[in-house]
PDB file of C-alpha atoms and ligand atoms in Angstrom:
ATOM      1  CA  UNK A   1     169.025   0.810 173.586  1.00  0.00           C
ATOM      2  CA  UNK A   2     172.619   1.926 174.548  1.00  0.00           C
ATOM      3  CA  UNK A   3     174.695   1.870 171.378  1.00  0.00           C
ATOM      4  CA  UNK A   4     177.725  -0.394 171.449  1.00  0.00           C
ATOM      5  CA  UNK A   5     180.873   0.928 169.741  1.00  0.00           C
ATOM      6  CA  UNK A   6     183.671  -1.194 168.470  1.00  0.00           C
ATOM      7  CA  UNK A   7     187.081   0.519 168.776  1.00  0.00           C
ATOM      8  CA  UNK A   8     189.737  -0.950 166.442  1.00  0.00           C
ATOM      9  CA  UNK A   9     193.007   0.623 167.432  1.00  0.00           C
ATOM     10  CA  UNK A  10     196.424  -0.939 168.099  1.00  0.00           C
ATOM     11  CA  UNK A  11     197.849   1.740 170.450  1.00  0.00           C
ATOM     12  CA  UNK A  12     196.897   0.915 173.975  1.00  0.00           C
ATOM     13  CA  UNK A  13     197.069   4.411 175.418  1.00  0.00           C
ATOM     14  CA  UNK A  14     194.842   5.673 172.522  1.00  0.00           C
ATOM     15  CA  UNK A  15     192.413   2.826 173.088  1.00  0.00           C
ATOM     16  CA  UNK A  16     192.210   3.692 176.797  1.00  0.00           C
ATOM     17  CA  UNK A  17     191.461   7.273 176.022  1.00  0.00           C
ATOM     18  CA  UNK A  18     188.778   6.279 173.639  1.00  0.00           C
ATOM     19  CA  UNK A  19     187.273   3.678 175.956  1.00  0.00           C
ATOM     20  CA  UNK A  20     187.079   6.061 178.920  1.00  0.00           C
ATOM     21  CA  UNK A  21     185.664   8.859 176.770  1.00  0.00           C
ATOM     22  CA  UNK A  22     182.976   6.496 175.329  1.00  0.00           C
ATOM     23  CA  UNK A  23     182.208   5.049 178.746  1.00  0.00           C
ATOM     24  CA  UNK A  24     181.753   8.582 179.969  1.00  0.00           C
ATOM     25  CA  UNK A  25     179.225   9.295 177.193  1.00  0.00           C
ATOM     26  CA  UNK A  26     177.258   6.155 178.113  1.00  0.00           C
ATOM     27  CA  UNK A  27     178.305   3.955 175.173  1.00  0.00           C
ATOM     28  CA  UNK A  28     179.076   0.292 175.551  1.00  0.00           C
ATOM     29  CA  UNK A  29     182.581  -0.440 174.220  1.00  0.00           C
ATOM     30  CA  UNK A  30     184.254  -3.364 172.527  1.00  0.00           C
ATOM     31  CA  UNK A  31     187.981  -3.266 171.774  1.00  0.00           C
ATOM     32  CA  UNK A  32     190.152  -4.804 169.061  1.00  0.00           C
ATOM     33  CA  UNK A  33     193.842  -4.263 168.216  1.00  0.00           C
ATOM     34  CA  UNK A  34     194.225  -5.563 164.674  1.00  0.00           C
ATOM     35  CA  UNK A  35     192.410  -6.046 161.353  1.00  0.00           C
ATOM     36  CA  UNK A  36     191.738  -9.649 162.225  1.00  0.00           C
ATOM     37  CA  UNK A  37     190.518  -9.060 165.769  1.00  0.00           C
ATOM     38  CA  UNK A  38     188.446  -6.154 164.531  1.00  0.00           C
ATOM     39  CA  UNK A  39     186.614  -8.197 161.903  1.00  0.00           C
ATOM     40  CA  UNK A  40     186.061 -11.091 164.253  1.00  0.00           C
ATOM     41  CA  UNK A  41     184.713  -8.718 166.962  1.00  0.00           C
ATOM     42  CA  UNK A  42     182.563  -7.002 164.420  1.00  0.00           C
ATOM     43  CA  UNK A  43     181.002 -10.352 163.393  1.00  0.00           C
ATOM     44  CA  UNK A  44     180.455 -11.642 166.953  1.00  0.00           C
ATOM     45  CA  UNK A  45     179.390  -8.326 168.688  1.00  0.00           C
ATOM     46  CA  UNK A  46     177.326  -6.557 165.947  1.00  0.00           C
ATOM     47  CA  UNK A  47     178.175  -3.024 167.294  1.00  0.00           C
ATOM     48  CA  UNK A  48     176.093  -0.011 166.238  1.00  0.00           C
ATOM     49  CA  UNK A  49     179.209   1.941 165.279  1.00  0.00           C
ATOM     50  CA  UNK A  50     182.901   1.429 164.619  1.00  0.00           C
ATOM     51  CA  UNK A  51     185.795   3.749 165.369  1.00  0.00           C
ATOM     52  CA  UNK A  52     188.687   2.707 163.244  1.00  0.00           C
ATOM     53  CA  UNK A  53     192.398   3.431 163.142  1.00  0.00           C
ATOM     54  CA  UNK A  54     194.072   3.097 159.760  1.00  0.00           C
ATOM     55  CA  UNK A  55     197.551   1.899 160.653  1.00  0.00           C
ATOM     56  CA  UNK A  56     197.141  -1.569 162.200  1.00  0.00           C
ATOM     57  CA  UNK A  57     199.811  -4.261 162.842  1.00  0.00           C
ATOM     58  CA  UNK A  58     198.371  -6.844 160.405  1.00  0.00           C
ATOM     59  CA  UNK A  59     197.085  -4.466 157.724  1.00  0.00           C
ATOM     60  CA  UNK A  60     195.221  -1.224 157.085  1.00  0.00           C
ATOM     61  CA  UNK A  61     191.939   0.096 158.262  1.00  0.00           C
ATOM     62  CA  UNK A  62     190.876   0.348 154.650  1.00  0.00           C
ATOM     63  CA  UNK A  63     190.635  -3.430 154.537  1.00  0.00           C
ATOM     64  CA  UNK A  64     188.305  -3.369 157.574  1.00  0.00           C
ATOM     65  CA  UNK A  65     186.073  -0.775 155.893  1.00  0.00           C
ATOM     66  CA  UNK A  66     185.909  -2.892 152.757  1.00  0.00           C
ATOM     67  CA  UNK A  67     185.169  -6.110 154.525  1.00  0.00           C
ATOM     68  CA  UNK A  68     182.487  -4.569 156.798  1.00  0.00           C
ATOM     69  CA  UNK A  69     180.766  -2.952 153.834  1.00  0.00           C
ATOM     70  CA  UNK A  70     180.339  -6.302 152.130  1.00  0.00           C
ATOM     71  CA  UNK A  71     177.633  -7.043 154.712  1.00  0.00           C
ATOM     72  CA  UNK A  72     176.775  -3.964 156.738  1.00  0.00           C
ATOM     73  CA  UNK A  73     175.976  -0.287 156.626  1.00  0.00           C
ATOM     74  CA  UNK A  74     177.071   0.280 160.230  1.00  0.00           C
ATOM     75  CA  UNK A  75     178.508   3.809 160.766  1.00  0.00           C
ATOM     76  CA  UNK A  76     182.329   3.778 160.575  1.00  0.00           C
ATOM     77  CA  UNK A  77     184.286   6.767 161.766  1.00  0.00           C
ATOM     78  CA  UNK A  78     188.001   6.627 160.917  1.00  0.00           C
ATOM     79  CA  UNK A  79     190.449   8.022 163.451  1.00  0.00           C
ATOM     80  CA  UNK A  80     193.924   8.354 162.203  1.00  0.00           C
ATOM     81  CA  UNK A  81     197.185  10.290 162.644  1.00  0.00           C
ATOM     82  CA  UNK A  82     197.499  10.609 158.933  1.00  0.00           C
ATOM     83  CA  UNK A  83     196.083  13.898 157.915  1.00  0.00           C
ATOM     84  CA  UNK A  84     196.701  13.489 154.250  1.00  0.00           C
ATOM     85  CA  UNK A  85     193.787  14.153 152.047  1.00  0.00           C
ATOM     86  CA  UNK A  86     194.546  11.104 149.961  1.00  0.00           C
ATOM     87  CA  UNK A  87     193.835   8.811 152.972  1.00  0.00           C
ATOM     88  CA  UNK A  88     190.678  10.650 153.915  1.00  0.00           C
ATOM     89  CA  UNK A  89     189.348  10.318 150.445  1.00  0.00           C
ATOM     90  CA  UNK A  90     190.294   6.677 150.295  1.00  0.00           C
ATOM     91  CA  UNK A  91     188.606   5.904 153.539  1.00  0.00           C
ATOM     92  CA  UNK A  92     185.464   7.775 152.572  1.00  0.00           C
ATOM     93  CA  UNK A  93     185.376   6.267 149.075  1.00  0.00           C
ATOM     94  CA  UNK A  94     185.677   2.842 150.632  1.00  0.00           C
ATOM     95  CA  UNK A  95     182.508   3.528 152.689  1.00  0.00           C
ATOM     96  CA  UNK A  96     183.624   5.070 155.934  1.00  0.00           C
ATOM     97  CA  UNK A  97     181.099   7.709 157.122  1.00  0.00           C
ATOM     98  CA  UNK A  98     183.521  10.219 158.534  1.00  0.00           C
ATOM     99  CA  UNK A  99     187.121  10.903 159.368  1.00  0.00           C
ATOM    100  CA  UNK A 100     188.693  12.512 162.465  1.00  0.00           C
ATOM    101  CA  UNK A 101     192.425  13.308 162.504  1.00  0.00           C
ATOM    102  CA  UNK A 102     194.566  12.673 165.612  1.00  0.00           C
ATOM    103  CA  UNK A 103     194.954  14.566 167.836  1.00  0.00           C
ATOM    104  CA  UNK A 104     191.287  15.214 168.039  1.00  0.00           C
ATOM    105  CA  UNK A 105     189.011  16.972 170.468  1.00  0.00           C
ATOM    106  CA  UNK A 106     186.613  14.623 172.254  1.00  0.00           C
ATOM    107  CA  UNK A 107     183.690  16.983 171.604  1.00  0.00           C
ATOM    108  CA  UNK A 108     184.333  16.812 167.867  1.00  0.00           C
ATOM    109  CA  UNK A 109     184.753  13.044 167.805  1.00  0.00           C
ATOM    110  CA  UNK A 110     181.415  12.621 169.593  1.00  0.00           C
ATOM    111  CA  UNK A 111     179.641  15.064 167.393  1.00  0.00           C
ATOM    112  CA  UNK A 112     180.770  13.113 164.382  1.00  0.00           C
ATOM    113  CA  UNK A 113     179.870   9.746 165.979  1.00  0.00           C
ATOM    114  CA  UNK A 114     176.377  10.982 166.914  1.00  0.00           C
ATOM    115  CA  UNK A 115     175.864  12.370 163.403  1.00  0.00           C
ATOM    116  CA  UNK A 116     176.939   8.966 161.857  1.00  0.00           C
ATOM    117  CA  UNK A 117     174.521   7.116 164.186  1.00  0.00           C
ATOM    118  CA  UNK A 118     171.694   9.427 163.333  1.00  0.00           C
ATOM    119  CA  UNK A 119     172.226   9.115 159.574  1.00  0.00           C
ATOM    120  CA  UNK A 120     172.395   5.321 159.929  1.00  0.00           C
ATOM    121  CA  UNK A 121     169.080   5.285 161.910  1.00  0.00           C
ATOM    122  CA  UNK A 122     167.489   7.383 159.125  1.00  0.00           C
ATOM    123  CA  UNK A 123     168.809   5.086 156.369  1.00  0.00           C
ATOM    124  CA  UNK A 124     167.478   2.025 158.246  1.00  0.00           C
ATOM    125  CA  UNK A 125     164.102   3.697 158.721  1.00  0.00           C
ATOM    126  CA  UNK A 126     163.857   4.503 155.084  1.00  0.00           C
ATOM    127  CA  UNK A 127     165.103   1.093 153.875  1.00  0.00           C
ATOM    128  CA  UNK A 128     162.768  -0.689 156.202  1.00  0.00           C
ATOM    129  CA  UNK A 129     159.448   0.513 154.838  1.00  0.00           C
ATOM    130  CA  UNK A 130     157.807  -2.526 153.197  1.00  0.00           C
ATOM    131  CA  UNK A 131     155.046  -1.854 150.705  1.00  0.00           C
ATOM    132  CA  UNK A 132     152.879  -4.750 149.577  1.00  0.00           C
ATOM    133  CA  UNK A 133     149.734  -3.825 147.609  1.00  0.00           C
ATOM    134  CA  UNK A 134     147.602  -1.692 149.960  1.00  0.00           C
ATOM    135  CA  UNK A 135     149.815  -2.532 152.911  1.00  0.00           C
ATOM    136  CA  UNK A 136     152.661  -0.294 154.200  1.00  0.00           C
ATOM    137  CA  UNK A 137     154.818  -1.464 157.138  1.00  0.00           C
ATOM    138  CA  UNK A 138     157.269   0.968 158.783  1.00  0.00           C
ATOM    139  CA  UNK A 139     159.505  -1.487 160.556  1.00  0.00           C
ATOM    140  CA  UNK A 140     161.523   0.970 162.547  1.00  0.00           C
ATOM    141  CA  UNK A 141     158.395   2.678 164.107  1.00  0.00           C
ATOM    142  CA  UNK A 142     156.470  -0.597 164.094  1.00  0.00           C
ATOM    143  CA  UNK A 143     153.504   1.050 162.271  1.00  0.00           C
ATOM    144  CA  UNK A 144     151.205  -0.518 159.780  1.00  0.00           C
ATOM    145  CA  UNK A 145     148.885   1.252 157.234  1.00  0.00           C
ATOM    146  CA  UNK A 146     146.266  -0.106 154.888  1.00  0.00           C
ATOM    147  CA  UNK A 147     145.426   2.339 152.068  1.00  0.00           C
ATOM    148  CA  UNK A 148     147.172   4.965 154.161  1.00  0.00           C
ATOM    149  CA  UNK A 149     144.954   4.370 157.179  1.00  0.00           C
ATOM    150  CA  UNK A 150     146.940   3.350 160.277  1.00  0.00           C
ATOM    151  CA  UNK A 151     145.960   0.071 161.847  1.00  0.00           C
ATOM    152  CA  UNK A 152     146.765  -0.455 165.570  1.00  0.00           C
ATOM    153  CA  UNK A 153     148.795  -3.633 166.192  1.00  0.00           C
ATOM    154  CA  UNK A 154     149.823  -5.579 169.261  1.00  0.00           C
ATOM    155  CA  UNK A 155     153.556  -6.333 169.418  1.00  0.00           C
ATOM    156  CA  UNK A 156     152.979 -10.011 168.535  1.00  0.00           C
ATOM    157  CA  UNK A 157     150.658  -9.173 165.584  1.00  0.00           C
ATOM    158  CA  UNK A 158     153.248  -6.802 164.271  1.00  0.00           C
ATOM    159  CA  UNK A 159     156.120  -9.280 164.564  1.00  0.00           C
ATOM    160  CA  UNK A 160     154.123 -11.934 162.750  1.00  0.00           C
ATOM    161  CA  UNK A 161     153.113  -9.573 159.955  1.00  0.00           C
ATOM    162  CA  UNK A 162     156.739  -8.376 159.643  1.00  0.00           C
ATOM    163  CA  UNK A 163     158.108 -11.922 159.250  1.00  0.00           C
ATOM    164  CA  UNK A 164     155.535 -12.602 156.541  1.00  0.00           C
ATOM    165  CA  UNK A 165     156.082  -9.296 154.769  1.00  0.00           C
ATOM    166  CA  UNK A 166     159.873  -9.564 154.623  1.00  0.00           C
ATOM    167  CA  UNK A 167     159.380 -12.687 152.584  1.00  0.00           C
ATOM    168  CA  UNK A 168     156.208 -11.589 150.817  1.00  0.00           C
ATOM    169  CA  UNK A 169     155.110 -14.135 148.172  1.00  0.00           C
ATOM    170  CA  UNK A 170     156.830 -17.023 149.834  1.00  0.00           C
ATOM    171  CA  UNK A 171     155.195 -19.600 152.059  1.00  0.00           C
ATOM    172  CA  UNK A 172     156.582 -19.500 155.609  1.00  0.00           C
ATOM    173  CA  UNK A 173     156.058 -22.684 157.531  1.00  0.00           C
ATOM    174  CA  UNK A 174     154.227 -22.861 160.874  1.00  0.00           C
ATOM    175  CA  UNK A 175     157.419 -23.773 162.628  1.00  0.00           C
ATOM    176  CA  UNK A 176     159.423 -20.935 161.006  1.00  0.00           C
ATOM    177  CA  UNK A 177     156.835 -18.417 162.037  1.00  0.00           C
ATOM    178  CA  UNK A 178     156.614 -19.794 165.593  1.00  0.00           C
ATOM    179  CA  UNK A 179     160.327 -19.770 165.982  1.00  0.00           C
ATOM    180  CA  UNK A 180     160.835 -16.263 164.664  1.00  0.00           C
ATOM    181  CA  UNK A 181     157.890 -14.672 166.455  1.00  0.00           C
ATOM    182  CA  UNK A 182     157.613 -16.609 169.729  1.00  0.00           C
ATOM    183  CA  UNK A 183     160.960 -18.329 169.981  1.00  0.00           C
ATOM    184  CA  UNK A 184     162.455 -21.887 169.557  1.00  0.00           C
ATOM    185  CA  UNK A 185     160.494 -23.460 172.431  1.00  0.00           C
ATOM    186  CA  UNK A 186     157.183 -22.626 170.810  1.00  0.00           C
ATOM    187  CA  UNK A 187     157.661 -24.314 167.462  1.00  0.00           C
ATOM    188  CA  UNK A 188     154.872 -26.825 168.019  1.00  0.00           C
ATOM    189  CA  UNK A 189     152.237 -24.369 169.291  1.00  0.00           C
ATOM    190  CA  UNK A 190     150.345 -24.017 166.020  1.00  0.00           C
ATOM    191  CA  UNK A 191     147.241 -22.880 167.924  1.00  0.00           C
ATOM    192  CA  UNK A 192     149.021 -19.550 168.799  1.00  0.00           C
ATOM    193  CA  UNK A 193     149.487 -18.999 165.166  1.00  0.00           C
ATOM    194  CA  UNK A 194     145.847 -19.623 164.244  1.00  0.00           C
ATOM    195  CA  UNK A 195     144.707 -17.125 166.875  1.00  0.00           C
ATOM    196  CA  UNK A 196     147.043 -14.415 165.824  1.00  0.00           C
ATOM    197  CA  UNK A 197     146.503 -14.967 162.099  1.00  0.00           C
ATOM    198  CA  UNK A 198     142.751 -14.631 162.625  1.00  0.00           C
ATOM    199  CA  UNK A 199     143.367 -11.307 164.445  1.00  0.00           C
ATOM    200  CA  UNK A 200     145.597 -10.053 161.642  1.00  0.00           C
ATOM    201  CA  UNK A 201     142.978 -10.936 159.024  1.00  0.00           C
ATOM    202  CA  UNK A 202     140.309  -9.143 160.921  1.00  0.00           C
ATOM    203  CA  UNK A 203     142.459  -6.043 160.990  1.00  0.00           C
ATOM    204  CA  UNK A 204     143.929  -6.197 157.447  1.00  0.00           C
ATOM    205  CA  UNK A 205     141.551  -8.071 155.141  1.00  0.00           C
ATOM    206  CA  UNK A 206     138.508  -6.489 153.461  1.00  0.00           C
ATOM    207  CA  UNK A 207     136.654  -9.767 154.093  1.00  0.00           C
ATOM    208  CA  UNK A 208     138.452 -11.740 156.825  1.00  0.00           C
ATOM    209  CA  UNK A 209     136.487 -14.868 155.915  1.00  0.00           C
ATOM    210  CA  UNK A 210     137.996 -14.834 152.395  1.00  0.00           C
ATOM    211  CA  UNK A 211     141.566 -13.604 152.884  1.00  0.00           C
ATOM    212  CA  UNK A 212     143.237 -12.183 149.836  1.00  0.00           C
ATOM    213  CA  UNK A 213     146.412 -10.955 151.475  1.00  0.00           C
ATOM    214  CA  UNK A 214     147.210 -13.445 154.312  1.00  0.00           C
ATOM    215  CA  UNK A 215     146.798 -16.800 152.559  1.00  0.00           C
ATOM    216  CA  UNK A 216     146.829 -20.234 154.101  1.00  0.00           C
ATOM    217  CA  UNK A 217     148.750 -23.013 152.529  1.00  0.00           C
ATOM    218  CA  UNK A 218     146.995 -25.995 154.178  1.00  0.00           C
ATOM    219  CA  UNK A 219     149.263 -28.165 156.283  1.00  0.00           C
ATOM    220  CA  UNK A 220     152.283 -25.987 155.520  1.00  0.00           C
ATOM    221  CA  UNK A 221     152.035 -22.403 156.677  1.00  0.00           C
ATOM    222  CA  UNK A 222     151.034 -18.973 155.485  1.00  0.00           C
ATOM    223  CA  UNK A 223     152.108 -16.470 153.005  1.00  0.00           C
ATOM    224  CA  UNK A 224     151.633 -12.770 152.406  1.00  0.00           C
ATOM    225  CA  UNK A 225     150.390 -12.584 148.876  1.00  0.00           C
ATOM    226  CA  UNK A 226     151.275  -9.527 146.903  1.00  0.00           C
ATOM    227  CA  UNK A 227     148.358  -8.412 144.743  1.00  0.00           C
ATOM    228  CA  UNK A 228     148.542  -9.335 141.022  1.00  0.00           C
TER     229      UNK A 228
HETATM  230 CA1   CA B 301     197.885   2.594 164.653  1.00  0.00          CA
END
């Protein structure tokens, strides 16, 4: 996937420089010129990284960092003319990943951006390992282990297991599962679910005829039951 970068910067010439540099490196680019535009673009575009100016017409970049961090760990690299240490510390304390001072060299900016993207990918990988009893699911790599033995999964089997595992212990209805795994137009195709649930049980249960992990709630749905 090509990472999309949101540039929040009010000076047009600087935004153009950043856009063309990012384009040249193969990133997709979204632009915003104020705190408000930036937060709204962030919410609607879900970029993989944010380049953020501190002095904005309707407020300060710090506010943007604070608001984004309420919901997201997306990498934020601050770009600012202010070289003062106080501002750097404040931005980093607020949750920004890195800080580049204007004027900057493109090579340096991109090295920092790549480092921030890599560390975000590592953090996601780490956070997205789900362990439920004997089961370990590495969401980022889409790998599944039972008692440390890797189990081969089809993409659909994996998606189904992941939806159940993210809400382990809770019953997920047939329609919820069909919508999340196959899409909204499949919500009545309960037969799909039966077929794939049977396959999952054959792969994951000690005795697939008496499932201990992937439990049916008759007439409602399924749940992934954590062991007592
Ligand atoms: Ca500015």
